[in-house]
mmCIF file of C-alpha atoms in Angstrom:
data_model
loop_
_atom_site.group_PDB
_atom_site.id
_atom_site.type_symbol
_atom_site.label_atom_id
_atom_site.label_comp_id
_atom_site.label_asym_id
_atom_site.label_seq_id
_atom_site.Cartn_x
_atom_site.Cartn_y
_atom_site.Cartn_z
ATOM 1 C CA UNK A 1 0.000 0.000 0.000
ATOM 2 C CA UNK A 2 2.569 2.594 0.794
ATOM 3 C CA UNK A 3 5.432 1.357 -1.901
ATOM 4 C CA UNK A 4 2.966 1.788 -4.820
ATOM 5 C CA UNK A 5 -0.088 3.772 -3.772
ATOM 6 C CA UNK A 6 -1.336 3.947 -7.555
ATOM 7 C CA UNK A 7 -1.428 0.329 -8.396
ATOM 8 C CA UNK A 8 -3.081 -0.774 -5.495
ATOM 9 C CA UNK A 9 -5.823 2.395 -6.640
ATOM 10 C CA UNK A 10 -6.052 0.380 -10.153
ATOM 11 C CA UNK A 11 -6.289 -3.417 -8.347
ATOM 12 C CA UNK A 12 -9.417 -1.808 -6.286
ATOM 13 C CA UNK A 13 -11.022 -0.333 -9.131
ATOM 14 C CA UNK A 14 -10.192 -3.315 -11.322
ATOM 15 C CA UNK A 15 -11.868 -5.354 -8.640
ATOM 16 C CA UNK A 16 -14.913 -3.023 -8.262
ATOM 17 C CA UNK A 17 -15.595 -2.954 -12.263
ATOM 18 C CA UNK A 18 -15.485 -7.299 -11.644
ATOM 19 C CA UNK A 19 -17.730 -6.748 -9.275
ATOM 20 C CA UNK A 20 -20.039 -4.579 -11.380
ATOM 21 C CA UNK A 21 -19.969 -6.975 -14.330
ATOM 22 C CA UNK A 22 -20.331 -9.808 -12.584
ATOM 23 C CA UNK A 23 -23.429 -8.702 -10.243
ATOM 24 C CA UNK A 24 -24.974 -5.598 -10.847
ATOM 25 C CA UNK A 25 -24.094 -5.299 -14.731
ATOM 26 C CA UNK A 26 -28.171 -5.571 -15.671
ATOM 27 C CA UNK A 27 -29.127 -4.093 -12.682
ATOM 28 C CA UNK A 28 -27.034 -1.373 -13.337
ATOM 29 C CA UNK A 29 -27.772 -1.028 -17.610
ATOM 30 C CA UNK A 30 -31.390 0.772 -15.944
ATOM 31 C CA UNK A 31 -29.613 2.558 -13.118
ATOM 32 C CA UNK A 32 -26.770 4.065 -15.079
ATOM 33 C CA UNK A 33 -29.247 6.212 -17.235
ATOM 34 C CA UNK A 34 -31.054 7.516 -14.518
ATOM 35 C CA UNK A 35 -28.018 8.540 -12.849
ATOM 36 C CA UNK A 36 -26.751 10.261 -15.798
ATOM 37 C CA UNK A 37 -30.061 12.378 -16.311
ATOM 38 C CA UNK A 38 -29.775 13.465 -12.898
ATOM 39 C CA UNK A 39 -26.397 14.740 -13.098
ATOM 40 C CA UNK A 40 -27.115 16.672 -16.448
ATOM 41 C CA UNK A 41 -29.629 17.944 -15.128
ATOM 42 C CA UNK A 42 -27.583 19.002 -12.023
ATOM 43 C CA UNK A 43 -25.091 20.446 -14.021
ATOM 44 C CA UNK A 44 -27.669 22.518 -16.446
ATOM 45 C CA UNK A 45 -28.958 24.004 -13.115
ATOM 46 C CA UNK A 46 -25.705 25.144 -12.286
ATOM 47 C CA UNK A 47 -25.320 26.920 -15.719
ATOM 48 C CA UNK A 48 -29.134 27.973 -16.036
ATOM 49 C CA UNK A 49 -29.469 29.057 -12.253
ATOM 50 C CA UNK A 50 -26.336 29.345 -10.189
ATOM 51 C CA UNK A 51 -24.644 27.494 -7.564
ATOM 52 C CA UNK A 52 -27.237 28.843 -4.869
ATOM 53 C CA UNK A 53 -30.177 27.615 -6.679
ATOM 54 C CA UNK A 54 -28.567 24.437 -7.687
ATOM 55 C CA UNK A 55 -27.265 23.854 -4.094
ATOM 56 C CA UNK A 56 -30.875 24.568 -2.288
ATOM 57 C CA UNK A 57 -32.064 22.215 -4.542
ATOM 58 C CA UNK A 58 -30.347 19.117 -3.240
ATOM 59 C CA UNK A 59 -32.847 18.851 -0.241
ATOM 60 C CA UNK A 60 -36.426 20.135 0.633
ATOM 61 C CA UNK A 61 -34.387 20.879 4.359
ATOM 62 C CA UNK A 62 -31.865 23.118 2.572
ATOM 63 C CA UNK A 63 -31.773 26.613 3.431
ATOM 64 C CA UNK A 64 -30.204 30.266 2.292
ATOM 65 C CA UNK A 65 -29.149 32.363 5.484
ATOM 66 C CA UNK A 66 -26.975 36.065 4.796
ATOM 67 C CA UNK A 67 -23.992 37.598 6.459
ATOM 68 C CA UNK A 68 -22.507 36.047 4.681
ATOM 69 C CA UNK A 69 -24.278 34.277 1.945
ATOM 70 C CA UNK A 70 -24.693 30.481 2.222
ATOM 71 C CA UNK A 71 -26.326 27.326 1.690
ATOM 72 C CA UNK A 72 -27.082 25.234 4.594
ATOM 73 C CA UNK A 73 -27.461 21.645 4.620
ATOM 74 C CA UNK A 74 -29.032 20.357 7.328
ATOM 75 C CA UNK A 75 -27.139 17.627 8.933
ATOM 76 C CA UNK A 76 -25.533 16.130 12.256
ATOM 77 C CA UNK A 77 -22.095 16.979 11.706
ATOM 78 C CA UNK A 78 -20.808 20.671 11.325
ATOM 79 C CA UNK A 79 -18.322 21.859 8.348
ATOM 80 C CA UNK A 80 -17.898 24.899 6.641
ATOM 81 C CA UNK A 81 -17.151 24.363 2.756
ATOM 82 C CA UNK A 82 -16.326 27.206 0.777
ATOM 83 C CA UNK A 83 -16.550 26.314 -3.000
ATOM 84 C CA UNK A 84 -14.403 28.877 -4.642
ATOM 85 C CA UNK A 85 -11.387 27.402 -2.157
ATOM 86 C CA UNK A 86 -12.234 23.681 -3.268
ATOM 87 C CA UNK A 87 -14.093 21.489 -5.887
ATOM 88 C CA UNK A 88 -17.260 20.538 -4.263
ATOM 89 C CA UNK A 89 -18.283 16.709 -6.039
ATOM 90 C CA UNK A 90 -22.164 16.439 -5.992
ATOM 91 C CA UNK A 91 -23.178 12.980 -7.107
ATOM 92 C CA UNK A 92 -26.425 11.593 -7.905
ATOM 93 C CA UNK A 93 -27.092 8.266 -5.752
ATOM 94 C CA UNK A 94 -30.528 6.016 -6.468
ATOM 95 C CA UNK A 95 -30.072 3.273 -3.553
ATOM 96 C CA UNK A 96 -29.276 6.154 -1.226
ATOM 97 C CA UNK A 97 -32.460 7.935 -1.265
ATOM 98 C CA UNK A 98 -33.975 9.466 0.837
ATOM 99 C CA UNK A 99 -30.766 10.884 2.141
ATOM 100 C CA UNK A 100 -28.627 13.472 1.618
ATOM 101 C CA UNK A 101 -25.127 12.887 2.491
ATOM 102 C CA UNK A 102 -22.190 15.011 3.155
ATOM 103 C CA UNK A 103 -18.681 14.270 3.418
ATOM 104 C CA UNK A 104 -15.744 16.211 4.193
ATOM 105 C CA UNK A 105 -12.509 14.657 4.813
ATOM 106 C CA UNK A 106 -9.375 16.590 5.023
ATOM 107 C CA UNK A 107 -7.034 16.868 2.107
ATOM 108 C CA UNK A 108 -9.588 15.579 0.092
ATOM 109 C CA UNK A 109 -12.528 17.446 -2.015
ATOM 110 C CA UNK A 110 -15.920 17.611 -0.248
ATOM 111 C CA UNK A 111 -18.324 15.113 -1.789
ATOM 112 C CA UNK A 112 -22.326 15.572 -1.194
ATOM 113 C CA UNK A 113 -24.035 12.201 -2.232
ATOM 114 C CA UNK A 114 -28.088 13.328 -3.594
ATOM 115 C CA UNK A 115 -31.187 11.279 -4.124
ATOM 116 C CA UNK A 116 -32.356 10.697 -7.421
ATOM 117 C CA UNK A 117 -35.923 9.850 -7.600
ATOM 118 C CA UNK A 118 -36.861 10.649 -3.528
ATOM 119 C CA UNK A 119 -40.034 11.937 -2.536
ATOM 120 C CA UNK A 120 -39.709 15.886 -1.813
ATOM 121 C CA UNK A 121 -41.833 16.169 0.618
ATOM 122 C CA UNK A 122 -40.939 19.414 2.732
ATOM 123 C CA UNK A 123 -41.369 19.983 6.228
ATOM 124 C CA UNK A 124 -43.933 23.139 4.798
ATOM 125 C CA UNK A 125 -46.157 20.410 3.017
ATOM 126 C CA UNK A 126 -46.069 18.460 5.956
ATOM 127 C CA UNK A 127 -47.137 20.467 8.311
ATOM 128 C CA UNK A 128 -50.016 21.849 5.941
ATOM 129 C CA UNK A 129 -51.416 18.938 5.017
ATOM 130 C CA UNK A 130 -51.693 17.909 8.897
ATOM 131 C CA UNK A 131 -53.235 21.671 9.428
ATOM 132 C CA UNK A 132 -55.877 20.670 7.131
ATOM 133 C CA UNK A 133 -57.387 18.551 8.703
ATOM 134 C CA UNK A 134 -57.399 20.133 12.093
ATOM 135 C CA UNK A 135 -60.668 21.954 10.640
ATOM 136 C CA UNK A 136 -63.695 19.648 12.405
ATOM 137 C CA UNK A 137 -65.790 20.334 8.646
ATOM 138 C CA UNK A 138 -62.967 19.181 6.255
ATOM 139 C CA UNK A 139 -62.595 16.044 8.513
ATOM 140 C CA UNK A 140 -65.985 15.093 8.308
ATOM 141 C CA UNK A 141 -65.817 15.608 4.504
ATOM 142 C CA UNK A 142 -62.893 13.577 4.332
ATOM 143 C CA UNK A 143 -64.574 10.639 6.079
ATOM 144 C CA UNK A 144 -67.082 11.288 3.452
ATOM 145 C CA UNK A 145 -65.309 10.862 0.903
ATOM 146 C CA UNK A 146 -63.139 8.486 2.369
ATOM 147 C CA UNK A 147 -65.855 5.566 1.869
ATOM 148 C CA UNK A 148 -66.933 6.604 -1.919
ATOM 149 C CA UNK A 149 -66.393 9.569 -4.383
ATOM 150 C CA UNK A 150 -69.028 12.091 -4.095
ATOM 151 C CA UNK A 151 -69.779 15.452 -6.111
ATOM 152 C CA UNK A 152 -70.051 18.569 -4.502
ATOM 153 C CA UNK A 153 -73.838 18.517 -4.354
ATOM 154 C CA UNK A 154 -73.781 15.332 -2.339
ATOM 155 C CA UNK A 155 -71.528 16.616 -0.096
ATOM 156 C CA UNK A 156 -73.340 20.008 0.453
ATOM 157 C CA UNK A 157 -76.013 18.257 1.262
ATOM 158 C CA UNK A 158 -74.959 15.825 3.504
ATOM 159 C CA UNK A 159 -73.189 18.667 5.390
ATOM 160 C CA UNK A 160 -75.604 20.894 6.017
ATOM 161 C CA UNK A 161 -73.238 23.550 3.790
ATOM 162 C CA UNK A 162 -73.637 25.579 0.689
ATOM 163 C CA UNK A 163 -71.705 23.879 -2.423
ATOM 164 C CA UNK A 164 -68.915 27.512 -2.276
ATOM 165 C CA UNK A 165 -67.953 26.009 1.200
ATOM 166 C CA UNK A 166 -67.912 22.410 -0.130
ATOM 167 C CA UNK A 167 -66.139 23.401 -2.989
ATOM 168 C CA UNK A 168 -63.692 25.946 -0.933
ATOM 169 C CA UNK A 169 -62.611 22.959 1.312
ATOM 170 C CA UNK A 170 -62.134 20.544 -1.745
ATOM 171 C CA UNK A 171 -60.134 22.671 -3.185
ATOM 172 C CA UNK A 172 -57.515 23.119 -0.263
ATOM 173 C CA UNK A 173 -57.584 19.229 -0.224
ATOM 174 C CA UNK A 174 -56.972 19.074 -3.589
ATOM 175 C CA UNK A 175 -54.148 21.485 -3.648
ATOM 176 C CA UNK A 176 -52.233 20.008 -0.773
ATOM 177 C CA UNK A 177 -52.457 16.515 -2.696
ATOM 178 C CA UNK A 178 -55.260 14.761 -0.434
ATOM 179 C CA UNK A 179 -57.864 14.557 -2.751
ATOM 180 C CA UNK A 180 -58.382 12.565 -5.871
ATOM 181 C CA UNK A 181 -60.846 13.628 -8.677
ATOM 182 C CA UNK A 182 -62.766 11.708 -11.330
ATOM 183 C CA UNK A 183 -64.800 12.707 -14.380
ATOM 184 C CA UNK A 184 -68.186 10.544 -15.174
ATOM 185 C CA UNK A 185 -69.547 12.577 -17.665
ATOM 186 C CA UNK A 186 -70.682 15.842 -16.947
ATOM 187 C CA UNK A 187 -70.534 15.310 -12.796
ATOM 188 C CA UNK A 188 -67.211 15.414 -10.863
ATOM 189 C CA UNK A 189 -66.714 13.067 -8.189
ATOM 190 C CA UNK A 190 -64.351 13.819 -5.421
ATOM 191 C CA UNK A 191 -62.476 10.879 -3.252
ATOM 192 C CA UNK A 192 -59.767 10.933 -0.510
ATOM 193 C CA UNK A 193 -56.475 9.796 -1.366
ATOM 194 C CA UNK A 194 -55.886 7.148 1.105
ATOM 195 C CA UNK A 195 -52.772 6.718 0.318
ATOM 196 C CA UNK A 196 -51.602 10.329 1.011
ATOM 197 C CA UNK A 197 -53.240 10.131 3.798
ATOM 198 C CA UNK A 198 -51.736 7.468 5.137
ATOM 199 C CA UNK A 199 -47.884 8.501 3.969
ATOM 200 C CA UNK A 200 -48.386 11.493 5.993
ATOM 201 C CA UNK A 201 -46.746 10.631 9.006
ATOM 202 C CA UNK A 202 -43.894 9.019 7.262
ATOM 203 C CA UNK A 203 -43.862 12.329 4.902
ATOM 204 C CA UNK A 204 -43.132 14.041 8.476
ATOM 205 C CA UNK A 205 -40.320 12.031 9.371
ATOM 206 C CA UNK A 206 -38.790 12.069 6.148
ATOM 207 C CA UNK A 207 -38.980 15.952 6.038
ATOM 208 C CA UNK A 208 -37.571 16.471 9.445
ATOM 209 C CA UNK A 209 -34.563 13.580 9.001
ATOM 210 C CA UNK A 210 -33.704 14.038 5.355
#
């Protein structure tokens, strides 16, 4: 290892590329494109947009603070990275995911591993969608509408509210990704994404870890 640093570097990688072919080389024919979009795309940010843009993008957690400007990640460990002193290696990782991770060893350039393809759910949309349904009306149309679709007529009417209201609460439900609709003919039916609603404490814990 210390006589010839370099050719035990090339045995390692030689190994690792065996390893790839031998393993992961199908696995890897539909990983390698999607890895490949995601740093183009990375790297088209940082053209179209800036390093600050690009850099806030990397995490629904990330934030921009002043004096002085800077991106903060955040994370358990604390370290200070200054990108015009170093190269700063961002690379796309799809097994990874959810999770953002930094590195930053000394002597060596910082490396910050993203997700590709992670859910970005924010600690914002979290918190909203849990705030919706803290109103005692919108829960009683969700259990509504939990069972079976129903139009906004139905649901007026079952309520005891005018179809504005009904359709003023749907719509909040809608926007924050809780509510499904479908078309039969000229009527809209409205049904509660079960689903969402279910993810949402795991959408919480995501938010708040990743």
């Amino acid at each position: 290892m210390l006589r010839d640093p370099h050719a035990l570097r090339a045995d390692v990688l030689g190994f690792l590329d065996l390893c790839r072919r031998v393993y992961f080389d199908e696995l890897w024919t539909h990983t390698a494109p999607v890895l490949a979009r995601a740093a183009h795309q990375m790297r088209r940010r940082f053209t179209d947009e800036g390093a600050e843009a690009a850099l806030l993008s990397l995490s629904p957690s990330s934030i921009r603070l002043d004096s002085p400007a800077r991106v903060v990640l955040d994370k358990v460990h604390h370290a200070v990275v200054s990108p015009a002193r170093t190269p700063l290696l961002l690379i796309p990782t799809h097994y990874g995911a959810p999770h953002l991770l930094v590195k930053d060893e000394p002597g060596l350039p910082p490396v910050v591993h993203f997700p590709v393809d992670a859910p970005r759910i924010g600690v914002t949309l979290a918190r909203s969608r849990m705030l919706a349904l803290t109103d005692p009306r919108r829960v009683r149309l969700c259990r509504l509408i939990a069972r079976q679709a129903m139009t906004t007529a139905d649901l007026a009417d079952r309520l005891s509210m005018t179809r504005p209201q009904v359709a003023r609460h749907l719509r909040t439900l809608r926007d924050l990704g809780l509510v499904q609709v479908e078309r039969h003919g000229r009527y809209v039916h409205y049904g509660l994404d079960l689903t969402a609603i279910e993810r949402i404490g795991q959408d919480v814990a995501t938010a708040l870890q990743y």
